[in-house]
mmCIF file of C-alpha atoms and ligand atoms in Angstrom:
data_model
loop_
_atom_site.group_PDB
_atom_site.id
_atom_site.type_symbol
_atom_site.label_atom_id
_atom_site.label_comp_id
_atom_site.label_asym_id
_atom_site.label_seq_id
_atom_site.Cartn_x
_atom_site.Cartn_y
_atom_site.Cartn_z
ATOM 1 C CA MET W 1 -70.596 -215.314 169.384
ATOM 2 C CA GLU W 2 -71.260 -216.432 165.810
ATOM 3 C CA ASN W 3 -74.924 -217.176 166.487
ATOM 4 C CA ASN W 4 -75.318 -213.616 167.720
ATOM 5 C CA VAL W 5 -74.759 -212.250 164.215
ATOM 6 C CA ARG W 6 -77.720 -211.800 161.937
ATOM 7 C CA PRO W 7 -76.974 -213.508 158.602
ATOM 8 C CA GLU W 8 -76.830 -211.013 155.755
ATOM 9 C CA ASN W 9 -79.335 -212.957 153.703
ATOM 10 C CA MET W 10 -81.886 -213.244 156.512
ATOM 11 C CA ALA W 11 -85.169 -211.847 155.163
ATOM 12 C CA ARG W 12 -86.911 -209.216 157.244
ATOM 13 C CA ILE W 13 -90.097 -210.501 158.824
ATOM 14 C CA THR W 14 -92.741 -208.197 157.424
ATOM 15 C CA THR W 15 -95.763 -210.444 156.841
ATOM 16 C CA ALA W 16 -97.849 -212.925 158.817
ATOM 17 C CA GLU W 17 -96.622 -215.673 156.497
ATOM 18 C CA LEU W 18 -92.959 -214.936 157.266
ATOM 19 C CA ALA W 19 -93.800 -214.616 160.955
ATOM 20 C CA ASN W 20 -95.501 -218.018 160.968
ATOM 21 C CA ALA W 21 -92.450 -219.621 159.342
ATOM 22 C CA PHE W 22 -90.243 -217.999 161.998
ATOM 23 C CA ILE W 23 -92.565 -219.186 164.772
ATOM 24 C CA ASP W 24 -92.532 -222.802 163.487
ATOM 25 C CA GLU W 25 -88.743 -222.774 163.236
ATOM 26 C CA GLN W 26 -88.249 -221.319 166.710
ATOM 27 C CA ILE W 27 -90.679 -223.790 168.267
ATOM 28 C CA LYS W 28 -88.621 -226.615 166.775
ATOM 29 C CA LEU W 29 -85.310 -225.086 167.913
ATOM 30 C CA MET W 30 -86.548 -224.342 171.432
ATOM 31 C CA ARG W 31 -87.948 -227.878 171.827
ATOM 32 C CA GLU W 32 -84.546 -229.241 170.774
ATOM 33 C CA GLN W 33 -82.706 -226.952 173.176
ATOM 34 C CA VAL W 34 -84.975 -227.385 176.189
ATOM 35 C CA GLY W 35 -86.097 -231.019 175.842
ATOM 36 C CA ASP W 36 -88.253 -231.869 178.854
ATOM 37 C CA LYS W 37 -86.509 -229.396 181.173
ATOM 38 C CA LYS W 38 -87.951 -226.298 182.848
ATOM 39 C CA VAL W 39 -87.590 -222.694 181.695
ATOM 40 C CA LEU W 40 -87.936 -219.449 183.642
ATOM 41 C CA LEU W 41 -88.831 -216.049 182.190
ATOM 42 C CA ALA W 42 -89.094 -212.582 183.702
ATOM 43 C CA LEU W 43 -92.257 -211.327 182.003
ATOM 44 C CA SER W 44 -92.579 -207.555 182.149
ATOM 45 C CA GLY W 45 -95.522 -207.387 179.753
ATOM 46 C CA GLY W 46 -93.451 -205.405 177.251
ATOM 47 C CA VAL W 47 -93.508 -206.571 173.649
ATOM 48 C CA ASP W 48 -90.205 -208.492 173.704
ATOM 49 C CA SER W 49 -90.748 -210.580 176.826
ATOM 50 C CA SER W 50 -94.413 -211.097 175.894
ATOM 51 C CA VAL W 51 -93.465 -212.483 172.476
ATOM 52 C CA VAL W 52 -90.851 -214.771 174.068
ATOM 53 C CA ALA W 53 -93.466 -215.986 176.564
ATOM 54 C CA ALA W 54 -96.024 -216.670 173.825
ATOM 55 C CA LEU W 55 -93.422 -218.556 171.748
ATOM 56 C CA LEU W 56 -92.344 -220.690 174.700
ATOM 57 C CA ILE W 57 -95.924 -221.432 175.746
ATOM 58 C CA LYS W 58 -96.462 -222.826 172.238
ATOM 59 C CA ALA W 59 -93.191 -224.749 172.319
ATOM 60 C CA VAL W 60 -93.065 -226.204 175.828
ATOM 61 C CA GLY W 61 -96.324 -225.207 177.554
ATOM 62 C CA LYS W 62 -96.191 -225.720 181.301
ATOM 63 C CA GLN W 63 -92.441 -226.348 181.321
ATOM 64 C CA LEU W 64 -92.259 -222.553 181.232
ATOM 65 C CA THR W 65 -92.751 -220.508 184.375
ATOM 66 C CA CYS W 66 -93.228 -216.775 183.874
ATOM 67 C CA VAL W 67 -92.537 -214.416 186.750
ATOM 68 C CA HIS W 68 -94.227 -211.029 186.583
ATOM 69 C CA VAL W 69 -92.916 -208.560 189.147
ATOM 70 C CA ASN W 70 -95.272 -205.684 189.853
ATOM 71 C CA HIS W 71 -92.908 -203.037 191.219
ATOM 72 C CA GLY W 72 -95.606 -200.419 191.479
ATOM 73 C CA LEU W 73 -94.145 -198.358 188.648
ATOM 74 C CA LEU W 74 -96.104 -199.940 185.820
ATOM 75 C CA ARG W 75 -98.775 -198.147 183.865
ATOM 76 C CA LYS W 76 -102.437 -198.399 184.766
ATOM 77 C CA GLY W 77 -103.895 -201.792 183.855
ATOM 78 C CA GLU W 78 -100.617 -203.433 182.852
ATOM 79 C CA PRO W 79 -100.191 -206.002 185.646
ATOM 80 C CA GLU W 80 -103.848 -206.997 185.238
ATOM 81 C CA GLN W 81 -103.354 -207.401 181.485
ATOM 82 C CA VAL W 82 -100.341 -209.689 181.974
ATOM 83 C CA VAL W 83 -102.401 -211.950 184.257
ATOM 84 C CA GLU W 84 -105.409 -211.894 181.921
ATOM 85 C CA VAL W 85 -103.477 -212.649 178.715
ATOM 86 C CA PHE W 86 -100.926 -215.154 179.975
ATOM 87 C CA ARG W 87 -102.635 -216.928 182.863
ATOM 88 C CA ASN W 88 -106.295 -216.749 181.859
ATOM 89 C CA GLN W 89 -106.127 -216.804 178.057
ATOM 90 C CA MET W 90 -102.902 -218.691 177.330
ATOM 91 C CA ASN W 91 -103.048 -220.952 180.372
ATOM 92 C CA ALA W 92 -99.407 -220.279 181.271
ATOM 93 C CA ASN W 93 -97.685 -220.976 184.570
ATOM 94 C CA LEU W 94 -97.512 -217.417 185.824
ATOM 95 C CA VAL W 95 -96.148 -216.302 189.160
ATOM 96 C CA TYR W 96 -97.471 -212.829 189.908
ATOM 97 C CA VAL W 97 -95.398 -211.043 192.530
ATOM 98 C CA ASP W 98 -96.925 -208.030 194.229
ATOM 99 C CA ALA W 99 -93.735 -206.201 195.230
ATOM 100 C CA VAL W 100 -95.266 -202.719 195.235
ATOM 101 C CA ASP W 101 -94.707 -201.937 198.917
ATOM 102 C CA ARG W 102 -91.230 -203.359 198.836
ATOM 103 C CA PHE W 103 -90.101 -201.132 195.963
ATOM 104 C CA LEU W 104 -91.849 -197.996 197.163
ATOM 105 C CA ASP W 105 -90.473 -198.411 200.680
ATOM 106 C CA LYS W 106 -86.931 -198.756 199.291
ATOM 107 C CA LEU W 107 -87.433 -195.686 197.114
ATOM 108 C CA ALA W 108 -88.962 -193.496 199.819
ATOM 109 C CA GLY W 109 -86.996 -190.284 200.240
ATOM 110 C CA VAL W 110 -84.552 -191.082 197.412
ATOM 111 C CA SER W 111 -84.383 -188.173 194.980
ATOM 112 C CA ASP W 112 -81.246 -188.767 192.896
ATOM 113 C CA PRO W 113 -82.298 -190.168 189.469
ATOM 114 C CA GLU W 114 -79.408 -192.609 189.090
ATOM 115 C CA THR W 115 -79.778 -193.886 192.650
ATOM 116 C CA LYS W 116 -83.484 -194.449 191.973
ATOM 117 C CA ARG W 117 -82.636 -196.441 188.824
ATOM 118 C CA LYS W 118 -80.067 -198.518 190.711
ATOM 119 C CA ILE W 119 -82.478 -199.308 193.529
ATOM 120 C CA ILE W 120 -85.182 -200.375 191.067
ATOM 121 C CA GLY W 121 -82.746 -202.556 189.058
ATOM 122 C CA ALA W 122 -81.164 -204.168 192.126
ATOM 123 C CA GLU W 123 -84.490 -204.799 193.835
ATOM 124 C CA PHE W 124 -85.873 -206.342 190.664
ATOM 125 C CA ILE W 125 -83.032 -208.861 190.560
ATOM 126 C CA ARG W 126 -83.500 -209.632 194.247
ATOM 127 C CA VAL W 127 -87.241 -210.304 193.867
ATOM 128 C CA PHE W 128 -86.646 -212.400 190.754
ATOM 129 C CA GLU W 129 -83.880 -214.339 192.498
ATOM 130 C CA GLU W 130 -86.165 -215.113 195.443
ATOM 131 C CA GLU W 131 -88.850 -216.431 193.111
ATOM 132 C CA ALA W 132 -86.302 -218.462 191.111
ATOM 133 C CA ARG W 133 -85.072 -220.113 194.322
ATOM 134 C CA LYS W 134 -88.598 -221.200 195.214
ATOM 135 C CA LEU W 135 -88.876 -223.145 191.949
ATOM 136 C CA GLU W 136 -87.204 -226.486 191.538
ATOM 137 C CA GLY W 137 -85.411 -227.980 188.583
ATOM 138 C CA ILE W 138 -85.102 -224.856 186.427
ATOM 139 C CA GLU W 139 -82.294 -225.225 183.880
ATOM 140 C CA PHE W 140 -83.050 -222.505 181.357
ATOM 141 C CA LEU W 141 -83.606 -218.756 181.516
ATOM 142 C CA ALA W 142 -85.533 -217.167 178.635
ATOM 143 C CA GLN W 143 -84.864 -213.530 177.759
ATOM 144 C CA GLY W 144 -86.407 -211.028 175.382
ATOM 145 C CA THR W 145 -83.051 -209.890 174.030
ATOM 146 C CA ILE W 146 -83.488 -208.371 170.551
ATOM 147 C CA TYR W 147 -80.901 -207.569 167.887
ATOM 148 C CA PRO W 148 -80.407 -203.885 168.799
ATOM 149 C CA ASP W 149 -79.561 -205.038 172.365
ATOM 150 C CA ILE W 150 -76.759 -207.173 170.921
ATOM 151 C CA LEU W 151 -75.558 -204.397 168.608
ATOM 152 C CA GLU W 152 -75.682 -201.662 171.215
ATOM 153 C CA SER W 153 -74.599 -203.334 174.411
ATOM 154 C CA ASP W 154 -73.442 -206.593 175.851
ATOM 155 C CA GLY W 155 -76.666 -208.256 174.824
ATOM 156 C CA VAL W 156 -78.370 -207.884 178.164
ATOM 157 C CA LYS W 157 -81.356 -205.616 178.447
ATOM 158 C CA ALA W 158 -81.293 -203.028 181.154
ATOM 159 C CA HIS W 159 -84.868 -203.730 182.160
ATOM 160 C CA HIS W 160 -84.638 -207.506 181.777
ATOM 161 C CA ASN W 161 -81.469 -207.317 183.681
ATOM 162 C CA VAL W 162 -81.534 -210.736 185.239
ATOM 163 C CA GLY W 163 -77.950 -211.169 184.060
ATOM 164 C CA GLY W 164 -77.055 -209.999 187.564
ATOM 165 C CA LEU W 165 -78.198 -213.239 189.197
ATOM 166 C CA PRO W 166 -75.675 -214.770 191.624
ATOM 167 C CA GLU W 167 -73.187 -217.466 190.550
ATOM 168 C CA ASP W 168 -75.106 -220.361 192.048
ATOM 169 C CA LEU W 169 -78.176 -219.361 190.069
ATOM 170 C CA GLN W 170 -76.965 -219.424 186.489
ATOM 171 C CA PHE W 171 -79.041 -220.932 183.706
ATOM 172 C CA GLU W 172 -78.554 -221.624 180.022
ATOM 173 C CA LEU W 173 -80.176 -218.831 178.021
ATOM 174 C CA VAL W 174 -83.091 -219.207 175.607
ATOM 175 C CA GLU W 175 -83.308 -216.131 173.385
ATOM 176 C CA PRO W 176 -85.618 -216.823 170.441
ATOM 177 C CA VAL W 177 -85.914 -213.222 169.164
ATOM 178 C CA LYS W 178 -82.305 -212.179 169.574
ATOM 179 C CA LEU W 179 -81.743 -211.721 165.826
ATOM 180 C CA LEU W 180 -84.912 -209.707 165.266
ATOM 181 C CA TYR W 181 -85.449 -205.979 165.038
ATOM 182 C CA LYS W 182 -88.291 -204.434 167.023
ATOM 183 C CA ASP W 183 -90.662 -204.127 164.067
ATOM 184 C CA GLU W 184 -90.174 -207.829 163.339
ATOM 185 C CA VAL W 185 -90.870 -208.769 166.954
ATOM 186 C CA ARG W 186 -94.162 -206.888 166.630
ATOM 187 C CA VAL W 187 -95.122 -208.804 163.447
ATOM 188 C CA VAL W 188 -94.339 -212.070 165.244
ATOM 189 C CA GLY W 189 -96.364 -210.940 168.283
ATOM 190 C CA LYS W 190 -99.335 -210.140 166.080
ATOM 191 C CA ALA W 191 -99.084 -213.571 164.407
ATOM 192 C CA LEU W 192 -98.992 -215.190 167.857
ATOM 193 C CA GLY W 193 -102.324 -213.537 168.661
ATOM 194 C CA LEU W 194 -101.124 -211.119 171.334
ATOM 195 C CA PRO W 195 -103.393 -208.074 171.837
ATOM 196 C CA ASP W 196 -102.560 -204.910 169.885
ATOM 197 C CA SER W 197 -102.105 -202.963 173.120
ATOM 198 C CA MET W 198 -99.175 -205.281 173.908
ATOM 199 C CA VAL W 199 -97.773 -205.664 170.394
ATOM 200 C CA TYR W 200 -97.781 -201.971 169.511
ATOM 201 C CA ARG W 201 -96.727 -200.675 172.899
ATOM 202 C CA GLN W 202 -94.618 -197.547 172.905
ATOM 203 C CA PRO W 203 -91.121 -197.728 174.381
ATOM 204 C CA PHE W 204 -91.365 -197.832 178.165
ATOM 205 C CA PRO W 205 -88.349 -197.386 180.444
ATOM 206 C CA GLY W 206 -87.271 -200.211 182.760
ATOM 207 C CA PRO W 207 -87.657 -197.990 185.857
ATOM 208 C CA GLY W 208 -91.151 -197.274 184.562
ATOM 209 C CA LEU W 209 -93.141 -194.407 186.017
ATOM 210 C CA GLY W 210 -90.318 -193.954 188.534
ATOM 211 C CA VAL W 211 -88.502 -191.610 186.130
ATOM 212 C CA ARG W 212 -91.732 -189.678 185.505
ATOM 213 C CA CYS W 213 -92.417 -189.018 189.180
ATOM 214 C CA THR W 214 -89.338 -186.842 189.523
ATOM 215 C CA GLY W 215 -87.329 -186.582 192.700
ATOM 216 C CA ALA W 216 -88.395 -188.632 195.712
ATOM 217 C CA ILE W 217 -91.407 -190.754 194.766
ATOM 218 C CA THR W 218 -94.512 -190.434 196.900
ATOM 219 C CA ARG W 219 -97.518 -192.706 196.492
ATOM 220 C CA ASP W 220 -100.004 -189.903 195.885
ATOM 221 C CA ARG W 221 -97.841 -188.208 193.230
ATOM 222 C CA LEU W 222 -97.128 -191.582 191.612
ATOM 223 C CA GLU W 223 -100.879 -192.130 191.312
ATOM 224 C CA ALA W 224 -101.156 -188.703 189.663
ATOM 225 C CA VAL W 225 -98.588 -189.854 187.074
ATOM 226 C CA ARG W 226 -100.392 -193.161 186.526
ATOM 227 C CA GLU W 227 -103.884 -191.648 186.238
ATOM 228 C CA SER W 228 -102.859 -188.761 183.976
ATOM 229 C CA ASP W 229 -100.886 -191.168 181.759
ATOM 230 C CA ALA W 230 -103.949 -193.415 181.461
ATOM 231 C CA ILE W 231 -106.102 -190.454 180.392
ATOM 232 C CA LEU W 232 -103.484 -189.361 177.858
ATOM 233 C CA ARG W 233 -103.223 -192.855 176.367
ATOM 234 C CA GLU W 234 -106.995 -193.241 176.227
ATOM 235 C CA GLU W 235 -107.450 -189.933 174.424
ATOM 236 C CA PHE W 236 -104.557 -190.573 172.030
ATOM 237 C CA ALA W 237 -106.079 -193.960 171.165
ATOM 238 C CA ALA W 238 -109.522 -192.377 170.644
ATOM 239 C CA ALA W 239 -107.934 -189.786 168.336
ATOM 240 C CA GLY W 240 -106.249 -192.526 166.273
ATOM 241 C CA LEU W 241 -102.751 -191.527 167.409
ATOM 242 C CA GLN W 242 -101.788 -194.895 168.898
ATOM 243 C CA GLY W 243 -98.909 -196.177 166.786
ATOM 244 C CA GLN W 244 -98.721 -192.777 165.027
ATOM 245 C CA VAL W 245 -96.863 -190.861 167.732
ATOM 246 C CA TRP W 246 -93.720 -192.716 168.829
ATOM 247 C CA GLN W 247 -93.865 -192.105 172.570
ATOM 248 C CA TYR W 248 -96.246 -190.124 174.780
ATOM 249 C CA PHE W 249 -96.632 -189.928 178.508
ATOM 250 C CA THR W 250 -97.031 -187.582 181.442
ATOM 251 C CA SER W 251 -94.603 -186.566 184.166
ATOM 252 C CA VAL W 252 -95.363 -184.978 187.514
ATOM 253 C CA PRO W 253 -92.474 -182.942 188.956
ATOM 254 C CA ASP W 254 -91.824 -182.666 192.667
ATOM 255 C CA PHE W 255 -92.990 -179.114 193.081
ATOM 256 C CA ARG W 256 -96.364 -177.461 193.428
ATOM 257 C CA ALA W 257 -98.101 -174.467 191.924
ATOM 258 C CA THR W 258 -101.146 -172.467 192.915
ATOM 259 C CA GLY W 259 -104.655 -172.982 191.652
ATOM 260 C CA ILE W 260 -108.265 -172.461 192.705
ATOM 261 C CA ARG W 261 -110.509 -175.374 193.503
ATOM 262 C CA ASP W 262 -114.074 -175.041 194.846
ATOM 263 C CA GLY W 263 -113.471 -171.343 195.430
ATOM 264 C CA LYS W 264 -110.444 -172.036 197.583
ATOM 265 C CA ARG W 265 -106.783 -171.599 196.915
ATOM 266 C CA ALA W 266 -105.097 -174.890 196.083
ATOM 267 C CA TYR W 267 -101.414 -175.714 196.041
ATOM 268 C CA ASP W 268 -101.128 -178.731 193.769
ATOM 269 C CA TRP W 269 -98.903 -180.398 191.177
ATOM 270 C CA PRO W 270 -98.521 -179.612 187.500
ATOM 271 C CA VAL W 271 -98.805 -182.466 184.982
ATOM 272 C CA ILE W 272 -96.484 -182.252 181.994
ATOM 273 C CA ILE W 273 -97.562 -183.890 178.752
ATOM 274 C CA ARG W 274 -94.686 -185.194 176.642
ATOM 275 C CA ALA W 275 -95.178 -186.534 173.114
ATOM 276 C CA VAL W 276 -92.306 -187.206 170.737
ATOM 277 C CA ASN W 277 -91.542 -188.728 167.383
ATOM 278 C CA SER W 278 -88.260 -190.544 166.961
ATOM 279 C CA VAL W 279 -86.631 -193.401 165.115
ATOM 280 C CA ASP W 280 -84.150 -194.677 167.668
ATOM 281 C CA ALA W 281 -84.552 -192.346 170.688
ATOM 282 C CA THR W 282 -81.221 -190.600 170.041
ATOM 283 C CA SER W 283 -83.088 -187.584 168.729
ATOM 284 C CA ALA W 284 -86.742 -186.637 168.893
ATOM 285 C CA THR W 285 -89.135 -184.026 167.569
ATOM 286 C CA VAL W 286 -92.386 -182.777 169.040
ATOM 287 C CA PRO W 287 -95.500 -183.385 166.932
ATOM 288 C CA GLU W 288 -98.015 -180.583 166.345
ATOM 289 C CA LEU W 289 -100.993 -181.944 168.175
ATOM 290 C CA ASP W 290 -104.550 -180.891 167.587
ATOM 291 C CA TRP W 291 -105.464 -178.059 169.968
ATOM 292 C CA ALA W 292 -108.917 -179.503 170.710
ATOM 293 C CA LEU W 293 -107.319 -182.805 171.694
ATOM 294 C CA LEU W 294 -104.874 -181.081 174.051
ATOM 295 C CA LYS W 295 -107.731 -179.115 175.606
ATOM 296 C CA LYS W 296 -109.793 -182.253 176.113
ATOM 297 C CA ILE W 297 -106.892 -184.068 177.776
ATOM 298 C CA THR W 298 -106.219 -181.017 179.960
ATOM 299 C CA ASP W 299 -109.858 -180.772 181.068
ATOM 300 C CA ARG W 300 -110.009 -184.477 181.894
ATOM 301 C CA ILE W 301 -106.756 -184.479 183.877
ATOM 302 C CA LEU W 302 -107.839 -181.420 185.884
ATOM 303 C CA ALA W 303 -111.260 -182.936 186.595
ATOM 304 C CA GLU W 304 -110.224 -186.525 187.244
ATOM 305 C CA VAL W 305 -106.755 -186.577 188.788
ATOM 306 C CA PRO W 306 -106.561 -185.634 192.478
ATOM 307 C CA GLY W 307 -103.851 -183.205 193.522
ATOM 308 C CA VAL W 308 -103.327 -181.637 190.082
ATOM 309 C CA CYS W 309 -104.085 -178.003 189.249
ATOM 310 C CA ARG W 310 -102.189 -177.383 185.999
ATOM 311 C CA VAL W 311 -101.422 -179.156 182.722
ATOM 312 C CA LEU W 312 -98.487 -178.206 180.491
ATOM 313 C CA TYR W 313 -97.539 -179.373 176.991
ATOM 314 C CA GLU W 314 -93.841 -179.636 176.445
ATOM 315 C CA LEU W 315 -92.316 -178.309 173.202
ATOM 316 C CA SER W 316 -88.658 -179.241 173.710
ATOM 317 C CA PRO W 317 -86.939 -181.424 171.129
ATOM 318 C CA LYS W 318 -84.110 -183.881 171.820
ATOM 319 C CA PRO W 319 -81.421 -182.623 171.853
ATOM 320 C CA ILE W 320 -81.162 -180.518 173.914
ATOM 321 C CA SER W 321 -83.810 -182.020 176.177
ATOM 322 C CA THR W 322 -83.959 -185.730 176.847
ATOM 323 C CA ILE W 323 -87.221 -187.564 176.265
ATOM 324 C CA GLU W 324 -87.755 -188.504 179.904
ATOM 325 C CA TRP W 325 -87.641 -185.941 182.696
ATOM 326 C CA GLU W 326 -84.923 -187.692 184.623
HETATM 327 P P1 XMP Z 401 -83.960 -190.200 177.135
HETATM 328 O O1 XMP Z 401 -84.754 -189.679 178.293
HETATM 329 O O2 XMP Z 401 -82.576 -190.612 177.505
HETATM 330 O O3 XMP Z 401 -84.706 -191.538 176.694
HETATM 331 O O4 XMP Z 401 -83.998 -189.266 175.946
HETATM 332 C C1 XMP Z 401 -84.459 -192.252 175.504
HETATM 333 C C2 XMP Z 401 -85.366 -193.470 175.469
HETATM 334 O O5 XMP Z 401 -84.977 -194.397 176.472
HETATM 335 C C3 XMP Z 401 -86.013 -194.597 177.422
HETATM 336 N N1 XMP Z 401 -85.379 -194.608 178.748
HETATM 337 C C4 XMP Z 401 -85.077 -195.726 179.414
HETATM 338 N N2 XMP Z 401 -85.263 -197.015 179.094
HETATM 339 N N3 XMP Z 401 -84.280 -197.642 181.149
HETATM 340 C C5 XMP Z 401 -84.893 -197.985 179.979
HETATM 341 O O6 XMP Z 401 -85.058 -199.185 179.713
HETATM 342 C C6 XMP Z 401 -84.047 -196.363 181.540
HETATM 343 O O7 XMP Z 401 -83.516 -196.096 182.618
HETATM 344 C C7 XMP Z 401 -84.474 -195.362 180.613
HETATM 345 N N4 XMP Z 401 -84.416 -194.009 180.636
HETATM 346 C C8 XMP Z 401 -84.958 -193.577 179.476
HETATM 347 C C9 XMP Z 401 -86.977 -193.438 177.222
HETATM 348 O O8 XMP Z 401 -88.308 -193.787 177.587
HETATM 349 C C10 XMP Z 401 -86.835 -193.145 175.750
HETATM 350 O O9 XMP Z 401 -87.627 -194.009 174.959
#
């Protein structure tokens, strides 16, 4: 366990120069650890797994195989970005698994939040296991464990939870960023040349949009979450709020409200905008957003997202509310 403790004198990585020194050192260490063997990585496209992928591509190139599971609950454009950055730009071995139907079929009719989370986690491991079995000669499993994961839990990330692989499929772990804090991982990611939209991503839950499409997920309501979230992110970026507001997203609850569309009565969903500032997600405050910005986002969501007839801005802090809706 000793190598899971950050040395007291370890300098915080705050500059490109420090990041480059860290990168060089990790490349050397990973080459020593892995030799000419093969490494597997579950690449979600989040900052931690993306930085681990970029480090390993530099260190061992095609000895790394990245598996990206699209479970249908990712944000708009994310699976495409993973393919573009890692396969097309970085020339990585990337297995892209379209598991959308599989996840959504399993989740159909399931409304309990914890059951939904369990199904998503278990199905993720199953898909990853199937892909791992197709590959031959893998000896190492890379993970984007970071220092807060070690401090707060048993060192295994909920959303990278491939620790649940069966006994006959156990690999030696490669965890190059396990002593880093999130802000340091971002500095390293920037130095590795990853796009800002990946490096400065807001926290995103493992079950993804699944917890923002409350109750039993339906495909049309899930699309309403994804499209409204994309509009929100686009407008926040245009207003210079990306990286300024800690987390922002939309949720679509599983009830309808009345509206009028094309002179006819409509019975459609509300979209709830949630934006919070926080340090560590244990508490959160709601920023005072510009009214004109909120109006613009509202107008766009109502005009562009099918099945939506209302937009609400949530004012509840944490506690007593949680950040996510379920
Ligand atoms: P809550 O809703 O509990 O969220 O105030 C706190 C932070 O955690 C994220 N979150 C999750 N992350 N798996 C994750 O990996 C989950 O099941 C999950 N639920 C909430 C949430 O986005 C917020 O940043």
